mmCIF file of C-alpha atoms in Angstrom:
data_model
loop_
_atom_site.group_PDB
_atom_site.id
_atom_site.type_symbol
_atom_site.label_atom_id
_atom_site.label_comp_id
_atom_site.label_asym_id
_atom_site.label_seq_id
_atom_site.Cartn_x
_atom_site.Cartn_y
_atom_site.Cartn_z
ATOM 1 C CA UNK A 18 95.220 -49.318 65.912
ATOM 2 C CA UNK A 19 94.318 -52.608 67.129
ATOM 3 C CA UNK A 20 95.813 -51.713 71.438
ATOM 4 C CA UNK A 21 95.248 -53.887 73.766
ATOM 5 C CA UNK A 22 95.252 -51.989 77.213
ATOM 6 C CA UNK A 23 97.332 -53.354 80.031
ATOM 7 C CA UNK A 24 95.648 -51.515 82.476
ATOM 8 C CA UNK A 25 98.218 -52.123 86.043
ATOM 9 C CA UNK A 26 96.453 -53.279 89.333
ATOM 10 C CA UNK A 27 96.657 -50.490 91.565
ATOM 11 C CA UNK A 28 94.635 -48.368 88.684
ATOM 12 C CA UNK A 29 92.072 -51.545 88.659
ATOM 13 C CA UNK A 30 91.421 -52.001 91.515
ATOM 14 C CA UNK A 31 91.782 -48.568 92.998
ATOM 15 C CA UNK A 32 92.457 -45.666 90.269
ATOM 16 C CA UNK A 33 89.736 -47.817 87.833
ATOM 17 C CA UNK A 34 88.717 -43.991 86.375
ATOM 18 C CA UNK A 35 92.425 -43.557 85.727
ATOM 19 C CA UNK A 36 91.529 -46.085 82.844
ATOM 20 C CA UNK A 37 89.017 -45.267 82.459
ATOM 21 C CA UNK A 38 90.111 -41.523 80.901
ATOM 22 C CA UNK A 39 92.583 -44.579 78.905
ATOM 23 C CA UNK A 40 90.687 -45.943 77.529
ATOM 24 C CA UNK A 41 88.204 -42.613 76.160
ATOM 25 C CA UNK A 42 91.411 -40.950 75.235
ATOM 26 C CA UNK A 43 92.491 -43.746 72.788
ATOM 27 C CA UNK A 44 89.159 -44.306 71.192
ATOM 28 C CA UNK A 45 88.561 -40.894 70.895
ATOM 29 C CA UNK A 46 91.179 -41.417 68.609
ATOM 30 C CA UNK A 47 89.853 -44.268 66.663
ATOM 31 C CA UNK A 48 91.485 -46.895 67.976
ATOM 32 C CA UNK A 49 90.091 -50.062 69.040
ATOM 33 C CA UNK A 50 90.309 -51.100 72.519
ATOM 34 C CA UNK A 51 91.216 -54.489 73.093
ATOM 35 C CA UNK A 52 91.306 -55.570 77.068
ATOM 36 C CA UNK A 53 92.332 -58.960 78.166
ATOM 37 C CA UNK A 54 90.431 -59.671 80.961
ATOM 38 C CA UNK A 55 93.176 -62.775 82.194
ATOM 39 C CA UNK A 56 95.528 -60.254 82.917
ATOM 40 C CA UNK A 57 97.256 -59.701 86.748
ATOM 41 C CA UNK A 58 99.910 -57.666 88.778
ATOM 42 C CA UNK A 59 103.387 -57.766 85.930
ATOM 43 C CA UNK A 60 104.724 -59.404 88.603
ATOM 44 C CA UNK A 61 106.776 -56.585 89.639
ATOM 45 C CA UNK A 62 106.483 -56.248 93.485
ATOM 46 C CA UNK A 63 107.258 -59.948 93.910
ATOM 47 C CA UNK A 64 111.063 -59.665 91.531
ATOM 48 C CA UNK A 65 111.864 -56.663 93.775
ATOM 49 C CA UNK A 66 111.441 -58.082 97.369
ATOM 50 C CA UNK A 67 113.303 -61.004 95.617
ATOM 51 C CA UNK A 68 111.284 -63.656 94.782
ATOM 52 C CA UNK A 69 112.669 -63.436 91.008
ATOM 53 C CA UNK A 70 112.634 -67.544 90.615
ATOM 54 C CA UNK A 71 108.300 -67.478 91.427
ATOM 55 C CA UNK A 72 107.953 -63.637 89.325
ATOM 56 C CA UNK A 73 108.854 -66.281 86.081
ATOM 57 C CA UNK A 74 105.791 -68.141 86.015
ATOM 58 C CA UNK A 75 103.817 -64.223 86.625
ATOM 59 C CA UNK A 76 105.859 -63.259 83.743
ATOM 60 C CA UNK A 77 105.229 -66.054 81.386
ATOM 61 C CA UNK A 78 101.835 -65.654 82.249
ATOM 62 C CA UNK A 79 102.373 -62.332 81.249
ATOM 63 C CA UNK A 80 103.879 -62.534 77.406
ATOM 64 C CA UNK A 81 101.141 -65.455 76.856
ATOM 65 C CA UNK A 82 98.241 -62.890 77.766
ATOM 66 C CA UNK A 83 98.796 -59.629 75.563
ATOM 67 C CA UNK A 84 101.574 -61.485 72.568
ATOM 68 C CA UNK A 85 99.468 -61.898 70.870
ATOM 69 C CA UNK A 86 98.821 -58.139 71.050
ATOM 70 C CA UNK A 87 99.720 -54.884 68.082
ATOM 71 C CA UNK A 88 100.182 -53.106 70.563
ATOM 72 C CA UNK A 89 99.743 -52.868 74.545
ATOM 73 C CA UNK A 90 99.836 -49.311 76.562
ATOM 74 C CA UNK A 91 99.981 -48.772 79.881
ATOM 75 C CA UNK A 92 98.444 -45.725 81.938
ATOM 76 C CA UNK A 93 101.870 -47.225 83.896
ATOM 77 C CA UNK A 94 105.676 -46.168 83.463
ATOM 78 C CA UNK A 95 106.722 -48.746 86.194
ATOM 79 C CA UNK A 96 105.309 -51.829 84.710
ATOM 80 C CA UNK A 97 105.831 -50.851 81.371
ATOM 81 C CA UNK A 98 109.555 -50.612 82.801
ATOM 82 C CA UNK A 99 109.330 -54.307 84.323
ATOM 83 C CA UNK A 100 108.311 -55.654 81.378
ATOM 84 C CA UNK A 101 111.464 -53.893 79.588
ATOM 85 C CA UNK A 102 113.332 -56.406 82.629
ATOM 86 C CA UNK A 103 112.219 -59.354 81.547
ATOM 87 C CA UNK A 104 113.913 -60.529 78.539
ATOM 88 C CA UNK A 105 116.343 -60.217 80.310
ATOM 89 C CA UNK A 106 115.079 -62.274 83.927
ATOM 90 C CA UNK A 107 114.764 -65.233 81.644
ATOM 91 C CA UNK A 108 117.192 -64.540 80.437
ATOM 92 C CA UNK A 109 117.966 -68.403 80.832
ATOM 93 C CA UNK A 110 115.740 -70.217 78.586
ATOM 94 C CA UNK A 111 116.053 -69.232 74.698
ATOM 95 C CA UNK A 112 112.540 -69.926 73.129
ATOM 96 C CA UNK A 113 111.254 -67.336 77.080
ATOM 97 C CA UNK A 114 113.131 -64.838 76.853
ATOM 98 C CA UNK A 115 113.384 -64.520 72.680
ATOM 99 C CA UNK A 116 109.011 -63.728 73.762
ATOM 100 C CA UNK A 117 109.623 -61.597 75.960
ATOM 101 C CA UNK A 118 111.231 -59.313 73.371
ATOM 102 C CA UNK A 119 108.803 -59.309 71.384
ATOM 103 C CA UNK A 120 106.268 -58.112 73.899
ATOM 104 C CA UNK A 121 108.154 -56.337 75.559
ATOM 105 C CA UNK A 122 109.026 -53.911 71.964
ATOM 106 C CA UNK A 123 105.328 -53.213 71.749
ATOM 107 C CA UNK A 124 104.585 -52.683 75.189
ATOM 108 C CA UNK A 125 105.020 -48.541 75.475
ATOM 109 C CA UNK A 126 104.145 -45.755 78.357
ATOM 110 C CA UNK A 127 100.646 -43.939 77.991
ATOM 111 C CA UNK A 128 102.184 -40.254 76.941
ATOM 112 C CA UNK A 129 105.184 -42.489 74.766
ATOM 113 C CA UNK A 130 103.085 -43.813 72.606
ATOM 114 C CA UNK A 131 100.975 -40.733 71.956
ATOM 115 C CA UNK A 132 103.755 -38.635 71.494
ATOM 116 C CA UNK A 133 106.430 -41.579 69.850
ATOM 117 C CA UNK A 134 103.911 -43.295 68.005
ATOM 118 C CA UNK A 135 100.961 -41.961 66.833
ATOM 119 C CA UNK A 136 102.694 -38.208 67.082
ATOM 120 C CA UNK A 137 99.481 -37.336 68.451
ATOM 121 C CA UNK A 138 100.530 -33.780 70.772
ATOM 122 C CA UNK A 139 97.255 -32.087 71.384
ATOM 123 C CA UNK A 140 93.693 -33.465 71.976
ATOM 124 C CA UNK A 141 91.953 -30.147 72.866
ATOM 125 C CA UNK A 142 92.052 -30.623 76.232
ATOM 126 C CA UNK A 143 91.061 -27.765 78.179
ATOM 127 C CA UNK A 144 91.704 -27.144 82.084
ATOM 128 C CA UNK A 145 92.516 -23.868 83.771
ATOM 129 C CA UNK A 146 94.393 -23.629 86.820
ATOM 130 C CA UNK A 147 98.221 -24.092 87.533
ATOM 131 C CA UNK A 148 100.129 -27.437 87.823
ATOM 132 C CA UNK A 149 102.884 -29.399 89.175
ATOM 133 C CA UNK A 150 104.366 -32.368 87.236
ATOM 134 C CA UNK A 151 105.968 -35.263 88.718
ATOM 135 C CA UNK A 152 108.491 -36.534 86.293
ATOM 136 C CA UNK A 153 108.545 -40.682 88.055
ATOM 137 C CA UNK A 154 111.472 -42.811 88.457
ATOM 138 C CA UNK A 155 111.229 -45.572 86.071
ATOM 139 C CA UNK A 156 109.641 -43.623 83.472
ATOM 140 C CA UNK A 157 112.177 -40.596 82.953
ATOM 141 C CA UNK A 158 115.477 -42.236 84.412
ATOM 142 C CA UNK A 159 114.320 -46.145 82.950
ATOM 143 C CA UNK A 160 111.914 -45.358 79.488
ATOM 144 C CA UNK A 161 113.708 -41.991 79.320
ATOM 145 C CA UNK A 162 110.835 -40.390 79.051
ATOM 146 C CA UNK A 163 110.684 -37.090 79.870
ATOM 147 C CA UNK A 164 109.826 -34.747 77.034
ATOM 148 C CA UNK A 165 106.518 -36.327 75.504
ATOM 149 C CA UNK A 166 104.226 -35.460 78.453
ATOM 150 C CA UNK A 167 105.458 -32.363 79.111
ATOM 151 C CA UNK A 168 104.379 -31.328 75.235
ATOM 152 C CA UNK A 169 100.985 -33.151 75.538
ATOM 153 C CA UNK A 170 100.303 -31.613 78.536
ATOM 154 C CA UNK A 171 101.281 -28.184 76.990
ATOM 155 C CA UNK A 172 99.609 -27.916 74.164
ATOM 156 C CA UNK A 173 96.016 -28.009 76.939
ATOM 157 C CA UNK A 174 93.994 -24.425 77.222
ATOM 158 C CA UNK A 175 94.224 -23.198 80.480
ATOM 159 C CA UNK A 176 96.948 -25.247 81.967
ATOM 160 C CA UNK A 177 99.923 -22.983 83.350
ATOM 161 C CA UNK A 178 102.766 -26.207 83.833
ATOM 162 C CA UNK A 179 105.041 -24.785 86.799
ATOM 163 C CA UNK A 180 107.848 -26.537 87.862
ATOM 164 C CA UNK A 181 109.529 -27.611 91.711
ATOM 165 C CA UNK A 182 111.964 -27.924 93.400
ATOM 166 C CA UNK A 183 113.451 -31.911 92.776
ATOM 167 C CA UNK A 184 110.596 -32.485 90.777
ATOM 168 C CA UNK A 185 113.129 -34.903 89.133
ATOM 169 C CA UNK A 186 113.264 -36.450 92.725
ATOM 170 C CA UNK A 187 111.705 -39.622 93.453
ATOM 171 C CA UNK A 188 108.276 -39.674 96.201
ATOM 172 C CA UNK A 189 109.169 -42.614 98.372
ATOM 173 C CA UNK A 190 107.422 -44.653 96.913
ATOM 174 C CA UNK A 191 109.291 -46.753 95.682
ATOM 175 C CA UNK A 192 106.872 -49.893 95.246
ATOM 176 C CA UNK A 193 108.071 -52.444 98.393
ATOM 177 C CA UNK A 194 110.467 -50.166 98.812
ATOM 178 C CA UNK A 195 107.745 -47.325 100.662
ATOM 179 C CA UNK A 196 106.393 -50.427 103.479
ATOM 180 C CA UNK A 197 109.813 -51.875 103.876
ATOM 181 C CA UNK A 198 110.654 -48.606 104.268
ATOM 182 C CA UNK A 199 108.089 -46.682 105.388
ATOM 183 C CA UNK A 200 109.803 -44.310 108.037
ATOM 184 C CA UNK A 201 112.491 -43.348 105.209
ATOM 185 C CA UNK A 202 109.698 -43.395 102.483
ATOM 186 C CA UNK A 203 107.778 -40.663 104.378
ATOM 187 C CA UNK A 204 110.204 -38.629 105.331
ATOM 188 C CA UNK A 205 110.744 -38.540 101.189
ATOM 189 C CA UNK A 206 107.244 -38.083 100.834
ATOM 190 C CA UNK A 207 106.876 -35.610 103.111
ATOM 191 C CA UNK A 208 109.857 -33.419 101.600
ATOM 192 C CA UNK A 209 108.252 -33.879 98.005
ATOM 193 C CA UNK A 210 104.775 -31.941 99.216
ATOM 194 C CA UNK A 211 106.070 -29.709 100.844
ATOM 195 C CA UNK A 212 108.144 -27.737 97.875
ATOM 196 C CA UNK A 213 104.741 -29.002 95.973
ATOM 197 C CA UNK A 214 102.449 -27.001 98.413
ATOM 198 C CA UNK A 215 105.317 -23.728 97.390
ATOM 199 C CA UNK A 216 104.991 -24.018 94.548
ATOM 200 C CA UNK A 217 101.429 -23.346 95.331
ATOM 201 C CA UNK A 218 99.587 -25.480 92.284
ATOM 202 C CA UNK A 219 95.912 -26.668 91.599
ATOM 203 C CA UNK A 220 96.843 -29.216 89.957
ATOM 204 C CA UNK A 221 99.372 -32.210 91.416
ATOM 205 C CA UNK A 222 100.176 -33.797 87.839
ATOM 206 C CA UNK A 223 102.145 -37.197 86.790
ATOM 207 C CA UNK A 224 101.491 -39.920 84.544
ATOM 208 C CA UNK A 225 101.524 -43.189 87.122
ATOM 209 C CA UNK A 226 99.249 -43.730 89.881
ATOM 210 C CA UNK A 227 102.175 -45.647 92.247
ATOM 211 C CA UNK A 228 103.513 -42.148 92.896
ATOM 212 C CA UNK A 229 100.648 -40.090 92.688
ATOM 213 C CA UNK A 230 98.797 -41.853 94.937
ATOM 214 C CA UNK A 231 101.750 -41.897 97.627
ATOM 215 C CA UNK A 232 101.952 -37.806 97.028
ATOM 216 C CA UNK A 233 98.771 -37.088 97.583
ATOM 217 C CA UNK A 234 98.358 -39.001 100.365
ATOM 218 C CA UNK A 235 101.184 -36.643 102.527
ATOM 219 C CA UNK A 236 99.135 -33.753 100.811
ATOM 220 C CA UNK A 237 95.725 -34.558 102.219
ATOM 221 C CA UNK A 238 97.975 -35.206 105.496
ATOM 222 C CA UNK A 239 98.342 -31.944 106.067
ATOM 223 C CA UNK A 240 95.121 -30.737 104.620
ATOM 224 C CA UNK A 241 96.533 -29.481 101.692
ATOM 225 C CA UNK A 242 93.725 -29.172 98.411
ATOM 226 C CA UNK A 243 96.033 -29.530 95.849
ATOM 227 C CA UNK A 244 93.866 -32.112 93.383
ATOM 228 C CA UNK A 245 95.574 -34.981 91.435
ATOM 229 C CA UNK A 246 95.274 -35.523 87.976
ATOM 230 C CA UNK A 247 96.883 -38.119 86.096
ATOM 231 C CA UNK A 248 98.947 -37.923 82.208
ATOM 232 C CA UNK A 249 95.126 -38.794 81.235
ATOM 233 C CA UNK A 250 92.566 -37.951 83.288
ATOM 234 C CA UNK A 251 94.126 -33.926 82.438
ATOM 235 C CA UNK A 252 93.765 -34.790 78.418
ATOM 236 C CA UNK A 253 90.416 -35.615 78.574
ATOM 237 C CA UNK A 254 89.248 -32.564 80.137
ATOM 238 C CA UNK A 255 87.121 -30.918 78.099
#
């Protein structure tokens, strides 16, 4: 299968290791990777800030960039969830709405693609230690992708996955929320970091780097040695 990779801004600029691990993982399955070099932001930060009309040009660029794809895969449930919103944002334009629906229908978060589309859950990955999994809001609540990451992590040799208090609650990032409401966001992230520390894991694993960056930043500030890893990096561990 030819997989078109939507890396997202935050992975492209701040977590290239996640993008690399995603490519290596998909290539290990024999898929050909297509990477449109003119891809840009999905438009979510601008849309969430209230610039709905200005976001439409960014959305149309995304559609033009990716509509040739057989399937679109991204290591970010948050950005994928916004692509799923495109038809609603462009609802007043019949032609663009139909093109948005076609793109949205073939766009998947990474673990969703691995389990629900190609039905592969074992990558012979090895990572000794104890880990907690942060279930990020957009992936779990909007995409309804809850069990897929856990199925994948359950097959990692040596990895003990444990739960922690309020593991399914928001980390406080919320895109522009963390900028607009910095003090509240920090309090939420501190609470999340405290509950994670109580579980005493070696690793914090997630399927969206934005949340991992936010929680990891708080853990670092309190001197924690918990290693933060995206699920693509975990599945690529040998």
